[in-house]
Amino acid sequence: MRRKEFIKTCGLACLGATSIGVFLQSCVPTKNITANIKGDELVIPKSDFAKKDGHYNYIVVNNSKLQFPIALFRFSLDEFNALYLQCTHQGNELNAYGDKLVCAAHGSEFDNKGNVTNGPATDALRSFPVRISQDSIHVSLKSVEH
Ligand code: FES
């Protein structure tokens, strides 16, 4: 194979692999649940992360008292991150795609820790303290108006 053909073939293969990865990540269905608020905490049963072939890496949690949903990311059995799905640019609701949170308004993107990965937003997402009990994940809402 000539050098030019080799580079062309490798380039197309890389492009294909990248596209498939992005496509597969965006095809993973997002699980949405409604959770109860008890006191100042949103309480999510750990069982909501279970699925047939393992567990969800994140779920989107709603409650009618919250203006925006909360994305709850699971990093291990006892490590979770709760992020408010309100864009820090102009306040639109974010959508979750795999480990990415995307704003449809102007294209800002955030990672699963709430850090900006693509502007125009410049500030990280609001996150909430998380407490783990035997059966549930408790997200403290003390700093949210609800
Ligand atoms: S409101 Fe989200 S990018 Fe502008």
mmCIF file of C-alpha atoms in Angstrom, residues 28-119:
data_model
loop_
_atom_site.group_PDB
_atom_site.id
_atom_site.type_symbol
_atom_site.label_atom_id
_atom_site.label_comp_id
_atom_site.label_asym_id
_atom_site.label_seq_id
_atom_site.Cartn_x
_atom_site.Cartn_y
_atom_site.Cartn_z
ATOM 1 C CA VAL A 28 -27.837 5.362 25.141
ATOM 2 C CA PRO A 29 -31.303 6.142 26.495
ATOM 3 C CA THR A 30 -31.426 8.523 29.405
ATOM 4 C CA LYS A 31 -33.353 7.250 32.400
ATOM 5 C CA ASN A 32 -35.651 9.880 33.890
ATOM 6 C CA ILE A 33 -37.218 9.412 37.296
ATOM 7 C CA THR A 34 -39.270 11.447 39.717
ATOM 8 C CA ALA A 35 -37.922 11.380 43.260
ATOM 9 C CA ASN A 36 -39.373 12.473 46.566
ATOM 10 C CA ILE A 37 -38.128 15.397 48.613
ATOM 11 C CA LYS A 38 -37.845 14.653 52.311
ATOM 12 C CA GLY A 39 -36.899 17.659 54.390
ATOM 13 C CA ASP A 40 -34.100 19.370 52.465
ATOM 14 C CA GLU A 41 -33.086 16.266 50.539
ATOM 15 C CA LEU A 42 -34.012 14.687 47.255
ATOM 16 C CA VAL A 43 -34.027 10.952 47.936
ATOM 17 C CA ILE A 44 -33.198 8.535 45.111
ATOM 18 C CA PRO A 45 -33.330 4.768 45.694
ATOM 19 C CA LYS A 46 -30.055 3.101 44.643
ATOM 20 C CA SER A 47 -32.173 0.531 42.832
ATOM 21 C CA ASP A 48 -33.057 3.208 40.244
ATOM 22 C CA PHE A 49 -29.533 2.814 38.857
ATOM 23 C CA ALA A 50 -30.002 -0.922 38.240
ATOM 24 C CA LYS A 51 -30.702 -2.270 34.796
ATOM 25 C CA LYS A 52 -30.711 -5.746 33.272
ATOM 26 C CA ASP A 53 -27.066 -5.780 32.216
ATOM 27 C CA GLY A 54 -25.508 -3.719 35.004
ATOM 28 C CA HIS A 55 -26.249 -0.170 36.022
ATOM 29 C CA TYR A 56 -26.859 3.267 34.576
ATOM 30 C CA ASN A 57 -23.917 5.684 34.721
ATOM 31 C CA TYR A 58 -26.350 8.504 35.348
ATOM 32 C CA ILE A 59 -30.036 9.213 35.754
ATOM 33 C CA VAL A 60 -31.996 12.441 35.452
ATOM 34 C CA VAL A 61 -34.047 13.218 38.530
ATOM 35 C CA ASN A 62 -37.162 15.383 38.510
ATOM 36 C CA ASN A 63 -39.447 16.773 41.155
ATOM 37 C CA SER A 64 -42.256 19.264 40.529
ATOM 38 C CA LYS A 65 -40.760 21.547 43.191
ATOM 39 C CA LEU A 66 -37.509 21.903 41.253
ATOM 40 C CA GLN A 67 -37.294 24.409 38.421
ATOM 41 C CA PHE A 68 -34.721 22.232 36.598
ATOM 42 C CA PRO A 69 -33.928 18.515 36.855
ATOM 43 C CA ILE A 70 -30.771 17.188 38.482
ATOM 44 C CA ALA A 71 -28.387 14.790 36.721
ATOM 45 C CA LEU A 72 -27.034 12.234 39.148
ATOM 46 C CA PHE A 73 -23.801 10.606 37.926
ATOM 47 C CA ARG A 74 -22.555 7.360 39.443
ATOM 48 C CA PHE A 75 -18.776 6.868 39.524
ATOM 49 C CA SER A 76 -18.730 3.925 41.942
ATOM 50 C CA LEU A 77 -20.929 2.290 44.577
ATOM 51 C CA ASP A 78 -20.420 5.219 46.911
ATOM 52 C CA GLU A 79 -19.361 8.078 44.666
ATOM 53 C CA PHE A 80 -22.016 10.207 42.998
ATOM 54 C CA ASN A 81 -22.180 13.707 41.599
ATOM 55 C CA ALA A 82 -25.398 15.743 41.456
ATOM 56 C CA LEU A 83 -25.550 18.576 38.909
ATOM 57 C CA TYR A 84 -28.307 21.110 38.315
ATOM 58 C CA LEU A 85 -29.333 21.006 34.655
ATOM 59 C CA GLN A 86 -29.470 24.766 34.214
ATOM 60 C CA CYS A 87 -26.955 26.212 31.773
ATOM 61 C CA THR A 88 -24.674 28.812 33.350
ATOM 62 C CA HIS A 89 -24.683 30.898 30.174
ATOM 63 C CA GLN A 90 -28.276 32.154 29.964
ATOM 64 C CA GLY A 91 -30.172 29.634 32.037
ATOM 65 C CA ASN A 92 -31.621 27.144 29.542
ATOM 66 C CA GLU A 93 -32.188 23.507 30.482
ATOM 67 C CA LEU A 94 -29.398 21.081 29.610
ATOM 68 C CA ASN A 95 -29.780 17.648 28.036
ATOM 69 C CA ALA A 96 -27.705 14.650 29.065
ATOM 70 C CA TYR A 97 -25.940 12.551 26.420
ATOM 71 C CA GLY A 98 -23.729 9.926 27.967
ATOM 72 C CA ASP A 99 -21.186 11.747 30.104
ATOM 73 C CA LYS A 100 -21.918 15.047 28.394
ATOM 74 C CA LEU A 101 -24.436 17.748 29.281
ATOM 75 C CA VAL A 102 -25.390 19.879 26.315
ATOM 76 C CA CYS A 103 -27.276 23.154 25.971
ATOM 77 C CA ALA A 104 -29.324 23.371 22.797
ATOM 78 C CA ALA A 105 -29.613 27.172 23.031
ATOM 79 C CA HIS A 106 -26.039 28.162 22.098
ATOM 80 C CA GLY A 107 -24.062 24.918 22.237
ATOM 81 C CA SER A 108 -22.352 24.992 25.628
ATOM 82 C CA GLU A 109 -21.195 21.604 26.885
ATOM 83 C CA PHE A 110 -20.252 20.346 30.337
ATOM 84 C CA ASP A 111 -18.645 17.143 31.583
ATOM 85 C CA ASN A 112 -20.015 14.840 34.291
ATOM 86 C CA LYS A 113 -18.222 16.895 36.962
ATOM 87 C CA GLY A 114 -19.991 20.065 35.799
ATOM 88 C CA ASN A 115 -16.940 21.648 34.172
ATOM 89 C CA VAL A 116 -17.348 23.646 30.968
ATOM 90 C CA THR A 117 -15.904 21.766 27.973
ATOM 91 C CA ASN A 118 -17.340 24.025 25.298
ATOM 92 C CA GLY A 119 -18.547 27.652 25.529
#
